[in-house]
């Protein structure tokens, strides 16, 4: 399996998610500062809720951007059978035909990428399965 192509697919998915989050954060920010969101009473919290949402989405966008930085500098070493699993490893688990494929990445665990007809799940060393 071609690891640089896999990394490029992960980066493309992260960039897509980043664009989505940046757009959502901008929309929530615009909603928070809109004249129409001005509180009508002391119990009206619409603009405050939109501001919290914008902050959370901006933080998520920053995390995705940080993940992109990690993947840009990720070394993709070759592993021989029996070598300890480390960052950059592609691991097949299970019997042939019903096996699951995993890529041990530095961040963005949970992303699924389809490559060569296989679904590959990104694991991080901090996840329970990644620690094993």
Tab-separated table of N, CA and C in Angstrom, residues 5-96:
chain	number	residue	atom	x	y	z
A	5	UNK	N	0.323	8.216	-0.679
A	5	UNK	CA	-1.027	8.410	-1.219
A	5	UNK	C	-2.042	8.387	-0.080
A	6	UNK	N	-1.843	7.501	0.881
A	6	UNK	CA	-2.719	7.440	2.047
A	6	UNK	C	-2.645	8.745	2.835
A	7	UNK	N	-1.442	9.230	3.061
A	7	UNK	CA	-1.281	10.495	3.790
A	7	UNK	C	-1.967	11.634	3.036
A	8	UNK	N	-1.822	11.659	1.709
A	8	UNK	CA	-2.477	12.695	0.910
A	8	UNK	C	-3.997	12.621	1.034
A	9	UNK	N	-4.542	11.416	1.099
A	9	UNK	CA	-5.989	11.249	1.256
A	9	UNK	C	-6.445	11.749	2.630
A	10	UNK	N	-5.656	11.481	3.657
A	10	UNK	CA	-5.970	11.958	5.006
A	10	UNK	C	-5.918	13.480	5.036
A	11	UNK	N	-4.876	14.050	4.439
A	11	UNK	CA	-4.720	15.508	4.399
A	11	UNK	C	-5.878	16.145	3.629
A	12	UNK	N	-6.285	15.540	2.524
A	12	UNK	CA	-7.406	16.078	1.746
A	12	UNK	C	-8.682	16.078	2.573
A	13	UNK	N	-8.909	15.016	3.316
A	13	UNK	CA	-10.109	14.946	4.160
A	13	UNK	C	-10.037	15.984	5.277
A	14	UNK	N	-8.845	16.149	5.860
A	14	UNK	CA	-8.685	17.158	6.908
A	14	UNK	C	-8.908	18.561	6.358
A	15	UNK	N	-8.415	18.838	5.159
A	15	UNK	CA	-8.622	20.157	4.551
A	15	UNK	C	-10.102	20.419	4.296
A	16	UNK	N	-10.808	19.395	3.877
A	16	UNK	CA	-12.243	19.519	3.653
A	16	UNK	C	-12.964	19.829	4.969
A	17	UNK	N	-12.603	19.119	6.022
A	17	UNK	CA	-13.192	19.365	7.339
A	17	UNK	C	-12.832	20.758	7.856
A	18	UNK	N	-11.604	21.202	7.582
A	18	UNK	CA	-11.176	22.531	8.014
A	18	UNK	C	-12.013	23.603	7.324
A	19	UNK	N	-12.214	23.473	6.027
A	19	UNK	CA	-13.023	24.452	5.302
A	19	UNK	C	-14.446	24.499	5.856
A	20	UNK	N	-14.991	23.339	6.170
A	20	UNK	CA	-16.336	23.270	6.737
A	20	UNK	C	-16.397	23.971	8.095
A	21	UNK	N	-15.420	23.697	8.953
A	21	UNK	CA	-15.418	24.278	10.294
A	21	UNK	C	-15.176	25.791	10.256
A	22	UNK	N	-14.304	26.236	9.376
A	22	UNK	CA	-14.051	27.678	9.267
A	22	UNK	C	-15.322	28.388	8.809
A	23	UNK	N	-16.004	27.803	7.829
A	23	UNK	CA	-17.260	28.385	7.369
A	23	UNK	C	-18.323	28.414	8.449
A	24	UNK	N	-18.436	27.323	9.197
A	24	UNK	CA	-19.421	27.252	10.279
A	24	UNK	C	-19.090	28.245	11.389
A	25	UNK	N	-17.812	28.389	11.709
A	25	UNK	CA	-17.399	29.346	12.741
A	25	UNK	C	-17.714	30.770	12.300
A	26	UNK	N	-17.490	31.062	11.030
A	26	UNK	CA	-17.778	32.399	10.513
A	26	UNK	C	-19.282	32.688	10.559
A	27	UNK	N	-20.090	31.695	10.171
A	27	UNK	CA	-21.546	31.878	10.227
A	27	UNK	C	-22.021	32.116	11.663
A	28	UNK	N	-21.494	31.333	12.609
A	28	UNK	CA	-21.885	31.495	14.008
A	28	UNK	C	-21.420	32.852	14.543
A	29	UNK	N	-20.237	33.277	14.127
A	29	UNK	CA	-19.723	34.586	14.542
A	29	UNK	C	-20.629	35.699	14.009
A	30	UNK	N	-20.979	35.596	12.727
A	30	UNK	CA	-21.862	36.596	12.131
A	30	UNK	C	-23.208	36.634	12.848
A	31	UNK	N	-23.703	35.475	13.219
A	31	UNK	CA	-24.971	35.394	13.946
A	31	UNK	C	-24.838	36.053	15.320
A	32	UNK	N	-23.718	35.852	15.966
A	32	UNK	CA	-23.515	36.395	17.312
A	32	UNK	C	-23.457	37.923	17.309
A	33	UNK	N	-22.915	38.511	16.257
A	33	UNK	CA	-22.760	39.973	16.233
A	33	UNK	C	-23.849	40.672	15.411
A	34	UNK	N	-24.784	39.905	14.886
A	34	UNK	CA	-25.860	40.463	14.076
A	34	UNK	C	-26.784	41.342	14.915
A	35	UNK	N	-27.283	42.386	14.301
A	35	UNK	CA	-28.248	43.259	14.968
A	35	UNK	C	-29.509	42.480	15.347
A	36	UNK	N	-29.867	41.515	14.529
A	36	UNK	CA	-31.070	40.735	14.790
A	36	UNK	C	-30.916	39.822	16.001
A	37	UNK	N	-29.690	39.601	16.433
A	37	UNK	CA	-29.443	38.723	17.581
A	37	UNK	C	-29.381	39.489	18.890
A	38	UNK	N	-29.610	40.775	18.819
A	38	UNK	CA	-29.583	41.568	20.040
A	38	UNK	C	-30.627	41.052	21.027
A	39	UNK	N	-30.258	40.906	22.294
A	39	UNK	CA	-31.216	40.382	23.269
A	39	UNK	C	-32.436	41.288	23.422
A	40	UNK	N	-33.599	40.659	23.448
A	40	UNK	CA	-34.839	41.409	23.643
A	40	UNK	C	-35.193	41.511	25.123
A	41	UNK	N	-34.616	40.627	25.926
A	41	UNK	CA	-34.821	40.676	27.371
A	41	UNK	C	-33.585	40.092	28.036
A	42	UNK	N	-33.562	40.161	29.351
A	42	UNK	CA	-32.399	39.628	30.051
A	42	UNK	C	-32.322	38.112	29.968
A	43	UNK	N	-33.401	37.467	29.522
A	43	UNK	CA	-33.425	36.014	29.401
A	43	UNK	C	-33.103	35.538	27.979
A	44	UNK	N	-32.962	36.462	27.072
A	44	UNK	CA	-32.659	36.121	25.674
A	44	UNK	C	-31.147	35.913	25.542
A	45	UNK	N	-30.750	34.682	25.295
A	45	UNK	CA	-29.315	34.349	25.241
A	45	UNK	C	-28.870	33.899	23.855
A	46	UNK	N	-29.657	34.217	22.835
A	46	UNK	CA	-29.351	33.745	21.487
A	46	UNK	C	-27.952	34.175	21.021
A	47	UNK	N	-27.618	35.439	21.177
A	47	UNK	CA	-26.309	35.902	20.701
A	47	UNK	C	-25.173	35.297	21.522
A	48	UNK	N	-25.395	35.120	22.804
A	48	UNK	CA	-24.367	34.505	23.654
A	48	UNK	C	-24.148	33.051	23.253
A	49	UNK	N	-25.211	32.330	22.966
A	49	UNK	CA	-25.092	30.939	22.518
A	49	UNK	C	-24.358	30.860	21.187
A	50	UNK	N	-24.662	31.779	20.280
A	50	UNK	CA	-23.978	31.804	18.982
A	50	UNK	C	-22.495	32.104	19.167
A	51	UNK	N	-22.163	32.968	20.108
A	51	UNK	CA	-20.756	33.280	20.372
A	51	UNK	C	-20.019	32.059	20.917
A	52	UNK	N	-20.663	31.317	21.830
A	52	UNK	CA	-20.055	30.094	22.344
A	52	UNK	C	-19.847	29.072	21.228
A	53	UNK	N	-20.835	28.959	20.369
A	53	UNK	CA	-20.738	28.036	19.241
A	53	UNK	C	-19.587	28.435	18.319
A	54	UNK	N	-19.484	29.718	18.016
A	54	UNK	CA	-18.400	30.202	17.153
A	54	UNK	C	-17.037	29.917	17.777
A	55	UNK	N	-16.917	30.103	19.077
A	55	UNK	CA	-15.655	29.836	19.768
A	55	UNK	C	-15.285	28.355	19.685
A	56	UNK	N	-16.274	27.486	19.916
A	56	UNK	CA	-16.017	26.048	19.851
A	56	UNK	C	-15.612	25.613	18.450
A	57	UNK	N	-16.283	26.154	17.440
A	57	UNK	CA	-15.948	25.780	16.070
A	57	UNK	C	-14.584	26.326	15.663
A	58	UNK	N	-14.235	27.502	16.154
A	58	UNK	CA	-12.905	28.052	15.865
A	58	UNK	C	-11.816	27.198	16.512
A	59	UNK	N	-12.073	26.705	17.727
A	59	UNK	CA	-11.101	25.827	18.388
A	59	UNK	C	-10.936	24.516	17.624
A	60	UNK	N	-12.054	23.968	17.151
A	60	UNK	CA	-11.996	22.741	16.364
A	60	UNK	C	-11.222	22.969	15.071
A	61	UNK	N	-11.433	24.103	14.436
A	61	UNK	CA	-10.690	24.435	13.217
A	61	UNK	C	-9.189	24.540	13.508
A	62	UNK	N	-8.840	25.113	14.650
A	62	UNK	CA	-7.423	25.212	15.027
A	62	UNK	C	-6.821	23.826	15.254
A	63	UNK	N	-7.582	22.913	15.856
A	63	UNK	CA	-7.098	21.549	16.067
A	63	UNK	C	-6.883	20.832	14.736
A	64	UNK	N	-7.810	21.019	13.807
A	64	UNK	CA	-7.671	20.399	12.491
A	64	UNK	C	-6.448	20.963	11.781
A	65	UNK	N	-6.242	22.272	11.894
A	65	UNK	CA	-5.071	22.907	11.282
A	65	UNK	C	-3.778	22.356	11.882
A	66	UNK	N	-3.785	22.116	13.183
A	66	UNK	CA	-2.619	21.525	13.840
A	66	UNK	C	-2.383	20.094	13.348
A	67	UNK	N	-3.460	19.353	13.144
A	67	UNK	CA	-3.341	17.998	12.595
A	67	UNK	C	-2.715	18.031	11.213
A	68	UNK	N	-3.109	18.999	10.400
A	68	UNK	CA	-2.519	19.145	9.062
A	68	UNK	C	-1.014	19.373	9.148
A	69	UNK	N	-0.599	20.167	10.109
A	69	UNK	CA	0.831	20.426	10.311
A	69	UNK	C	1.570	19.135	10.684
A	70	UNK	N	0.957	18.344	11.553
A	70	UNK	CA	1.586	17.079	11.960
A	70	UNK	C	1.718	16.121	10.775
A	71	UNK	N	0.679	16.042	9.945
A	71	UNK	CA	0.742	15.128	8.806
A	71	UNK	C	1.717	15.608	7.739
A	72	UNK	N	1.905	16.919	7.624
A	72	UNK	CA	2.851	17.444	6.633
A	72	UNK	C	4.279	17.020	6.948
A	73	UNK	N	4.589	16.858	8.232
A	73	UNK	CA	5.954	16.489	8.620
A	73	UNK	C	6.078	15.032	9.067
A	74	UNK	N	5.044	14.238	8.838
A	74	UNK	CA	5.050	12.847	9.293
A	74	UNK	C	5.984	11.988	8.449
A	75	UNK	N	6.914	11.335	9.119
A	75	UNK	CA	7.791	10.370	8.433
A	75	UNK	C	6.998	9.093	8.184
A	76	UNK	N	7.224	8.486	7.047
A	76	UNK	CA	6.523	7.254	6.691
A	76	UNK	C	7.534	6.120	6.532
A	77	UNK	N	8.014	5.583	7.654
A	77	UNK	CA	9.043	4.536	7.583
A	77	UNK	C	8.488	3.216	7.047
A	78	UNK	N	9.384	2.410	6.525
A	78	UNK	CA	9.028	1.051	6.112
A	78	UNK	C	9.196	0.137	7.321
A	79	UNK	N	8.268	-0.783	7.475
A	79	UNK	CA	8.319	-1.722	8.581
A	79	UNK	C	8.441	-3.132	8.018
A	80	UNK	N	9.210	-3.952	8.706
A	80	UNK	CA	9.338	-5.367	8.341
A	80	UNK	C	8.449	-6.173	9.282
A	81	UNK	N	8.004	-7.353	8.842
A	81	UNK	CA	7.201	-8.189	9.752
A	81	UNK	C	7.953	-8.422	11.063
A	82	UNK	N	7.257	-8.246	12.153
A	82	UNK	CA	7.858	-8.440	13.469
A	82	UNK	C	8.369	-7.156	14.098
A	83	UNK	N	8.508	-6.081	13.298
A	83	UNK	CA	8.928	-4.793	13.858
A	83	UNK	C	7.834	-4.256	14.771
A	84	UNK	N	8.219	-3.507	15.813
A	84	UNK	CA	7.190	-2.886	16.657
A	84	UNK	C	6.410	-1.845	15.845
A	85	UNK	N	5.144	-1.745	16.127
A	85	UNK	CA	4.287	-0.790	15.431
A	85	UNK	C	4.569	0.608	15.977
A	86	UNK	N	4.698	1.569	15.079
A	86	UNK	CA	4.966	2.952	15.463
A	86	UNK	C	4.221	3.880	14.508
A	87	UNK	N	4.342	5.177	14.738
A	87	UNK	CA	3.701	6.145	13.853
A	87	UNK	C	4.074	5.870	12.406
A	88	UNK	N	3.084	5.954	11.547
A	88	UNK	CA	3.322	5.726	10.128
A	88	UNK	C	3.101	4.294	9.695
A	89	UNK	N	2.730	3.428	10.629
A	89	UNK	CA	2.525	2.015	10.298
A	89	UNK	C	1.102	1.779	9.797
A	90	UNK	N	0.985	0.899	8.821
A	90	UNK	CA	-0.305	0.404	8.366
A	90	UNK	C	-0.407	-1.021	8.888
A	91	UNK	N	-1.505	-1.308	9.590
A	91	UNK	CA	-1.654	-2.600	10.247
A	91	UNK	C	-2.937	-3.269	9.765
A	92	UNK	N	-2.820	-4.547	9.437
A	92	UNK	CA	-3.986	-5.356	9.086
A	92	UNK	C	-4.271	-6.283	10.260
A	93	UNK	N	-5.520	-6.285	10.711
A	93	UNK	CA	-5.908	-7.101	11.855
A	93	UNK	C	-7.065	-8.005	11.434
A	94	UNK	N	-6.930	-9.293	11.702
A	94	UNK	CA	-8.007	-10.233	11.410
A	94	UNK	C	-7.658	-11.153	10.262
A	95	UNK	N	-8.526	-12.132	10.031
A	95	UNK	CA	-8.269	-13.108	8.968
A	95	UNK	C	-8.445	-12.476	7.583
A	96	UNK	N	-7.747	-13.021	6.616
A	96	UNK	CA	-7.820	-12.513	5.243
A	96	UNK	C	-9.264	-12.533	4.765
